[in-house]
Amino acid sequence: MPPASSTPLLYPAPMGTAPKFSIFALCLVFAFYGLSAQTPTWQPSPGHTQLPIWPGTASDARPAAAPETAKTTGNDSLVAGKPWVEVSNVSQPTITVYSPDAKNTGAAVVVFPGGGYEILAIDLEGTEVCDWLTSKGITCVLLKYRVPAPRSPPNWGAYPQSPIALEDAQRTIGLLRLHAAEWHIDPHKIGVLGFSAGGHLAAAISTHFEHRLYPAVDAADKESCRPDFAVAIYPGHLWTDETKFKLNPNVPVTKATPPTFLLQDEDDHVDNVNDSLVYYIALKNAGVPVEMHLYAQGGHAFGLRRTKFPVTEWPNLVETWLTTIGMISQ
C-alpha cells in the first residue's frame, strides 16, 4: 500500500473515526459547499463531510448557469413510492467517503449517480448505494461530479462532448490510491459503480485510464486511475448507431479494460438494452471478464429500491460477482 501523504490532510479519516482537517480544508469546504437559504446545496448525513477533489480551480472549469441546488422531486417522479433528491448545476465536484460499518474487506467502490449528465440522483443512485456497500464491508466513495449545465457542449454531455465528468472520475481514483493506507483501502481493489449516465461514466473510466485528460496537479495524478472492476447499471451512451448496432467509438475497449458487470431491463425506454449488449460484445471480444444480466421488465432508474420485478435482486448478484473475481470474500 502506498505510504501516507506528507501533505496536509484534506480528506476524511477512515473507519468511522472523527475526521481531522486543516483550517485551510475547512475553509474550502464552507466556502464552496455551505448551505444557503436561497440556493441550498446537497449535504451528506451527519458524521460525513464532502470535500473538494481539486486543490484549487477544477480542471476545465465551466461556469454553472445558476448556483448548485438540491431539491426533492414531486409525486410525479416517485420511485418505489418515494421521492428522490436531484442535485443540479454542480460546478464544484466533491467526494464523500463512507467507511464500512461491518468488517472491512479492503475493497472500495466509487459511485457515480445518474442523471443524464445534467443532474445527479444523489440519494436514489448515491447515498442509498453507499448504505448497501458499507453494510457489506466495502468503503463507498460518492462522487458528486460536475454537471454544471446548460444542456449543451462543452458544459454538458458524455465524453468527449464534455470531458469534465471523466476528469473528475480520473482524479477521484487517483486520490483513493494516494490515500489508500489512511482510509484502510486495498489499492488493488478499487472499483466503480454507476447508473444510467453514471453507468456510461463507469465504462468511460474503464477505457480512458492510461492518460489523464488534464495536466497533473499533485501526487494523486501520478497514481493509476484504472478501476480494478466496474459495475454499470442500466448504462446509456454506449450504443450509437441504431442501424448498424455499433458501440460508441469513444469507449475504446481493450484487453486492459477491467472486469465488468452489466445489468439492464429490456423495457428500459430511457437507455436501450442495446447499450449493454454492444458493450458486452466488445468486452467479450477483447477477452475481458464480463457478466451481464438482462430482465424483461423493470424499466429505468430504480436504484436499489424494492419493486415487484425480479431485477430488484441485482445487489445480490453484484455481491456474488465481487466474490468470484476476488474483490471480497464469502
Coordinates of C-alpha atoms in Angstrom, one line a residue:
M1 CA 0.0 0.0 0.0
P2 CA 1.3 3.5 -0.7
P3 CA 2.7 5.5 2.2
A4 CA 0.6 8.2 3.8
S5 CA 0.9 11.6 2.2
S6 CA 3.1 14.1 3.8
T7 CA 0.9 17.0 2.6
P8 CA -1.8 18.5 4.8
L9 CA -4.7 16.1 5.3
L10 CA -7.6 17.4 3.2
Y11 CA -9.7 14.2 3.3
P12 CA -11.7 12.3 5.9
A13 CA -10.1 9.9 8.4
P14 CA -11.1 6.2 7.8
M15 CA -13.2 3.6 9.6
G16 CA -15.8 6.0 11.1
T17 CA -13.3 8.0 13.2
A18 CA -13.8 11.7 13.6
P19 CA -12.4 13.5 10.6
K20 CA -9.4 15.7 11.1
F21 CA -9.0 18.7 8.9
S22 CA -6.6 21.6 8.5
I23 CA -8.1 25.0 8.8
F24 CA -7.4 25.5 5.1
A25 CA -9.5 22.5 4.3
L26 CA -12.4 23.6 6.5
C27 CA -12.4 27.0 4.8
L28 CA -12.6 25.3 1.4
V29 CA -15.5 23.2 2.5
F30 CA -17.5 26.0 3.9
A31 CA -16.6 28.4 1.2
F32 CA -17.7 26.1 -1.6
Y33 CA -20.4 24.0 -0.1
G34 CA -22.1 25.9 2.7
L35 CA -25.8 25.9 2.9
S36 CA -27.8 28.9 1.7
A37 CA -31.5 29.6 2.4
Q38 CA -32.0 30.6 -1.2
T39 CA -29.9 28.0 -3.0
P40 CA -29.3 25.0 -0.7
T41 CA -26.5 22.7 -1.8
W42 CA -26.6 19.0 -1.1
Q43 CA -25.1 17.9 2.2
P44 CA -24.3 14.4 3.4
S45 CA -25.8 12.9 6.5
P46 CA -24.3 13.9 9.9
G47 CA -20.9 12.3 10.5
H48 CA -19.9 12.6 6.9
T49 CA -18.2 15.5 5.1
Q50 CA -18.0 16.2 1.4
L51 CA -14.6 17.5 0.3
P52 CA -13.3 19.1 -2.9
I53 CA -11.4 16.8 -5.2
W54 CA -9.3 19.6 -6.7
P55 CA -6.9 21.6 -4.6
G56 CA -7.9 24.8 -6.4
T57 CA -9.9 25.6 -9.5
A58 CA -11.0 22.3 -11.2
S59 CA -9.5 21.3 -14.5
D60 CA -11.5 22.7 -17.5
A61 CA -13.7 24.7 -15.1
R62 CA -17.1 25.6 -16.5
P63 CA -19.4 28.3 -15.1
A64 CA -22.7 27.0 -13.9
A65 CA -25.9 28.5 -15.3
A66 CA -27.1 29.0 -11.7
P67 CA -25.9 28.1 -8.2
E68 CA -26.0 24.5 -7.2
T69 CA -29.3 23.3 -5.8
A70 CA -30.7 20.2 -4.3
K71 CA -34.4 19.5 -4.4
T72 CA -36.8 16.7 -3.7
T73 CA -38.8 15.5 -6.6
G74 CA -42.6 15.6 -6.7
N75 CA -45.2 12.9 -6.7
D76 CA -44.9 12.6 -10.5
S77 CA -41.3 11.2 -10.1
L78 CA -41.7 8.7 -7.3
V79 CA -39.5 5.5 -7.3
A80 CA -41.0 2.6 -5.3
G81 CA -43.4 5.1 -3.9
K82 CA -40.8 7.5 -2.6
P83 CA -39.4 10.8 -3.9
W84 CA -35.7 11.3 -4.5
V85 CA -33.3 14.2 -4.4
E86 CA -31.8 15.7 -7.6
V87 CA -28.7 18.0 -7.5
S88 CA -28.3 20.4 -10.4
N89 CA -25.7 22.9 -11.5
V90 CA -22.8 21.1 -10.0
S91 CA -19.6 23.0 -10.9
Q92 CA -17.5 22.2 -7.7
P93 CA -17.0 18.4 -7.6
T94 CA -16.7 16.6 -4.2
I95 CA -16.2 13.2 -2.7
T96 CA -17.9 11.9 0.4
V97 CA -16.2 8.8 2.0
Y98 CA -18.5 6.3 3.7
S99 CA -16.4 3.8 5.8
P100 CA -17.7 0.2 6.3
D101 CA -19.9 -0.5 9.3
A102 CA -19.1 -4.2 9.0
K103 CA -15.8 -6.0 8.8
N104 CA -13.6 -4.1 6.3
T105 CA -13.0 -6.1 3.2
G106 CA -10.4 -3.6 1.9
A107 CA -12.5 -3.1 -1.3
A108 CA -13.7 0.3 -2.3
V109 CA -16.3 1.5 -4.8
V110 CA -16.6 4.9 -6.3
V111 CA -20.3 5.6 -7.0
F112 CA -21.5 7.7 -10.0
P113 CA -25.1 8.7 -9.7
G114 CA -27.1 9.0 -12.9
G115 CA -29.0 12.0 -14.3
G116 CA -28.2 12.3 -18.0
Y117 CA -25.1 14.3 -17.3
E118 CA -27.4 17.2 -16.4
I119 CA -28.4 16.4 -12.8
L120 CA -27.4 13.8 -10.2
A121 CA -29.8 11.4 -8.4
I122 CA -27.8 11.8 -5.3
D123 CA -29.8 9.6 -2.9
L124 CA -31.6 7.1 -5.2
E125 CA -28.3 6.3 -7.0
G126 CA -25.8 7.6 -4.5
T127 CA -26.2 7.6 -0.7
E128 CA -28.6 4.6 -0.7
V129 CA -26.0 2.6 -2.7
C130 CA -23.4 3.6 -0.1
D131 CA -25.6 2.3 2.7
W132 CA -25.7 -1.1 1.0
L133 CA -22.0 -1.2 0.2
T134 CA -20.8 -0.2 3.7
S135 CA -23.1 -2.9 5.2
K136 CA -21.1 -5.4 3.2
G137 CA -17.7 -4.2 4.4
I138 CA -16.9 -2.1 1.4
T139 CA -15.8 1.5 1.5
C140 CA -18.1 3.7 -0.6
V141 CA -16.9 7.0 -2.1
L142 CA -19.7 9.1 -3.5
L143 CA -18.6 11.3 -6.3
K144 CA -20.6 14.4 -6.9
Y145 CA -19.2 15.0 -10.4
R146 CA -19.7 18.1 -12.5
V147 CA -23.0 18.6 -14.2
P148 CA -22.9 22.4 -14.5
A149 CA -25.5 22.7 -17.4
P150 CA -26.9 24.1 -19.6
R151 CA -27.7 21.1 -21.8
S152 CA -25.1 21.9 -24.5
P153 CA -21.4 21.3 -25.1
P154 CA -18.9 21.9 -23.6
N155 CA -20.8 22.1 -20.4
W156 CA -23.0 19.1 -20.8
G157 CA -22.7 15.6 -22.2
A158 CA -20.9 12.3 -22.3
Y159 CA -17.2 12.3 -23.1
P160 CA -15.9 13.7 -25.5
Q161 CA -18.8 16.2 -25.8
S162 CA -17.7 17.3 -22.4
P163 CA -14.6 16.0 -20.6
I164 CA -15.3 17.3 -17.1
A165 CA -17.1 14.3 -15.5
L166 CA -14.5 11.9 -16.7
E167 CA -11.7 14.2 -15.4
D168 CA -13.4 14.1 -12.0
A169 CA -13.6 10.3 -12.1
Q170 CA -9.9 10.0 -13.0
R171 CA -8.9 12.4 -10.3
T172 CA -11.0 10.6 -7.7
I173 CA -9.5 7.2 -8.3
G174 CA -6.0 8.7 -8.1
L175 CA -7.0 10.2 -4.7
L176 CA -8.2 6.9 -3.4
R177 CA -4.9 5.2 -4.3
L178 CA -2.9 8.0 -2.8
H179 CA -4.8 7.9 0.5
A180 CA -5.4 4.1 0.5
A181 CA -3.4 3.5 3.7
E182 CA -5.2 6.2 5.6
W183 CA -8.6 5.1 4.5
H184 CA -7.9 1.3 5.0
I185 CA -8.4 0.6 1.3
D186 CA -6.6 -2.0 -0.7
P187 CA -5.3 0.0 -3.7
H188 CA -5.7 -3.1 -5.8
K189 CA -9.4 -3.4 -5.0
I190 CA -10.8 -0.1 -6.1
G191 CA -13.8 -0.2 -8.5
V192 CA -16.6 1.9 -9.9
L193 CA -20.4 1.6 -10.0
G194 CA -22.6 3.8 -12.0
F195 CA -26.2 4.2 -13.1
S196 CA -27.5 5.4 -16.4
A197 CA -25.2 8.3 -17.4
G198 CA -23.1 7.2 -14.4
G199 CA -23.0 3.7 -16.0
H200 CA -21.5 5.3 -19.1
L201 CA -19.0 7.1 -16.8
A202 CA -18.1 3.7 -15.4
A203 CA -17.4 2.5 -18.9
A204 CA -15.6 5.7 -19.8
I205 CA -13.1 5.5 -16.9
S206 CA -12.7 1.8 -17.7
T207 CA -11.4 2.7 -21.2
H208 CA -9.7 6.0 -20.5
F209 CA -7.1 5.5 -17.8
E210 CA -3.7 5.4 -19.5
H211 CA -3.6 9.2 -19.8
R212 CA -5.2 11.9 -17.7
L213 CA -7.4 14.3 -19.6
Y214 CA -5.8 17.2 -17.6
P215 CA -2.3 18.3 -16.6
A216 CA -1.2 16.7 -13.3
V217 CA -1.7 18.9 -10.3
D218 CA -0.2 16.8 -7.5
A219 CA 0.8 13.3 -6.4
A220 CA -2.7 11.9 -6.8
D221 CA -2.4 12.4 -10.5
K222 CA 0.7 10.2 -10.6
E223 CA -1.3 7.2 -9.3
S224 CA -3.1 4.9 -11.7
C225 CA -6.7 5.8 -12.4
R226 CA -7.7 2.4 -13.8
P227 CA -10.5 0.8 -11.8
D228 CA -10.0 -2.8 -10.7
F229 CA -13.6 -3.6 -11.6
A230 CA -16.7 -1.8 -13.0
V231 CA -20.4 -2.2 -12.5
A232 CA -22.7 -0.5 -15.0
I233 CA -26.5 -0.5 -14.1
Y234 CA -28.8 0.5 -16.9
P235 CA -26.0 2.3 -18.7
G236 CA -26.5 4.8 -21.5
H237 CA -24.5 6.5 -24.3
L238 CA -22.9 3.2 -25.3
W239 CA -25.0 2.3 -28.4
T240 CA -24.5 4.9 -31.1
D241 CA -25.7 3.5 -34.4
E242 CA -29.2 2.2 -34.4
T243 CA -28.9 0.8 -37.9
K244 CA -25.5 -1.0 -37.5
F245 CA -25.6 -2.0 -33.9
K246 CA -22.3 -0.3 -33.0
L247 CA -20.5 0.5 -29.8
N248 CA -19.7 4.2 -29.1
P249 CA -16.2 4.6 -30.6
N250 CA -15.3 6.9 -27.7
V251 CA -15.4 3.9 -25.4
P252 CA -12.4 2.0 -26.8
V253 CA -12.5 -1.4 -25.1
T254 CA -9.1 -3.3 -24.9
K255 CA -7.9 -6.3 -23.1
A256 CA -6.8 -4.0 -20.3
T257 CA -10.4 -2.9 -19.6
P258 CA -11.3 -4.1 -16.1
P259 CA -13.7 -6.9 -15.3
T260 CA -17.2 -5.6 -15.7
F261 CA -20.8 -6.4 -14.5
L262 CA -23.7 -5.2 -16.6
L263 CA -27.4 -5.1 -15.8
Q264 CA -30.4 -3.7 -17.8
D265 CA -34.1 -4.2 -18.4
E266 CA -35.5 -4.9 -21.9
D267 CA -38.3 -2.5 -21.3
D268 CA -35.9 0.4 -20.4
H269 CA -37.2 3.2 -22.5
V270 CA -34.6 5.7 -21.4
D271 CA -31.4 3.8 -22.2
N272 CA -32.0 1.0 -24.6
V273 CA -30.9 -2.6 -23.6
N274 CA -28.6 -2.4 -26.7
D275 CA -26.3 -0.1 -24.7
S276 CA -25.4 -3.1 -22.5
L277 CA -25.4 -5.6 -25.4
V278 CA -22.9 -3.7 -27.6
Y279 CA -20.6 -3.1 -24.6
Y280 CA -20.9 -6.8 -23.6
I281 CA -19.9 -8.0 -27.0
A282 CA -16.9 -5.6 -27.2
L283 CA -15.7 -6.8 -23.7
K284 CA -16.1 -10.4 -24.6
N285 CA -14.3 -10.0 -27.9
A286 CA -11.4 -8.3 -26.1
G287 CA -11.1 -11.1 -23.6
V288 CA -12.3 -9.0 -20.7
P289 CA -14.2 -11.0 -18.0
V290 CA -17.7 -9.8 -18.2
E291 CA -21.0 -10.8 -16.6
M292 CA -24.4 -9.5 -17.9
H293 CA -27.9 -9.8 -16.6
L294 CA -30.9 -8.8 -18.6
Y295 CA -34.5 -8.7 -17.4
A296 CA -37.8 -8.4 -19.3
Q297 CA -39.3 -5.8 -17.0
G298 CA -38.2 -3.2 -14.5
G299 CA -37.8 -0.1 -16.5
H300 CA -35.2 2.5 -15.7
A301 CA -33.8 4.4 -12.7
F302 CA -35.0 2.1 -9.9
G303 CA -31.7 2.2 -8.0
L304 CA -31.8 -0.2 -5.0
R305 CA -35.4 0.4 -4.1
R306 CA -37.5 -2.7 -3.9
T307 CA -40.0 -3.3 -6.7
K308 CA -42.2 -6.2 -7.8
F309 CA -39.8 -7.1 -10.6
P310 CA -37.0 -9.7 -10.3
V311 CA -34.4 -7.2 -11.3
T312 CA -34.7 -5.7 -7.8
E313 CA -32.5 -8.5 -6.6
W314 CA -29.5 -7.2 -8.5
P315 CA -27.4 -6.2 -5.4
N316 CA -27.1 -9.9 -4.5
L317 CA -25.8 -10.7 -8.0
V318 CA -23.2 -8.0 -7.7
E319 CA -22.1 -9.3 -4.3
T320 CA -21.7 -12.8 -5.7
W321 CA -19.8 -11.5 -8.7
L322 CA -17.4 -9.5 -6.5
T323 CA -16.6 -12.7 -4.7
T324 CA -16.0 -14.6 -7.9
I325 CA -13.5 -12.0 -9.2
G326 CA -11.7 -12.0 -5.8
M327 CA -12.6 -8.5 -4.6
I328 CA -14.4 -9.7 -1.5
S329 CA -14.6 -13.0 0.3
Q330 CA -17.6 -15.0 1.3

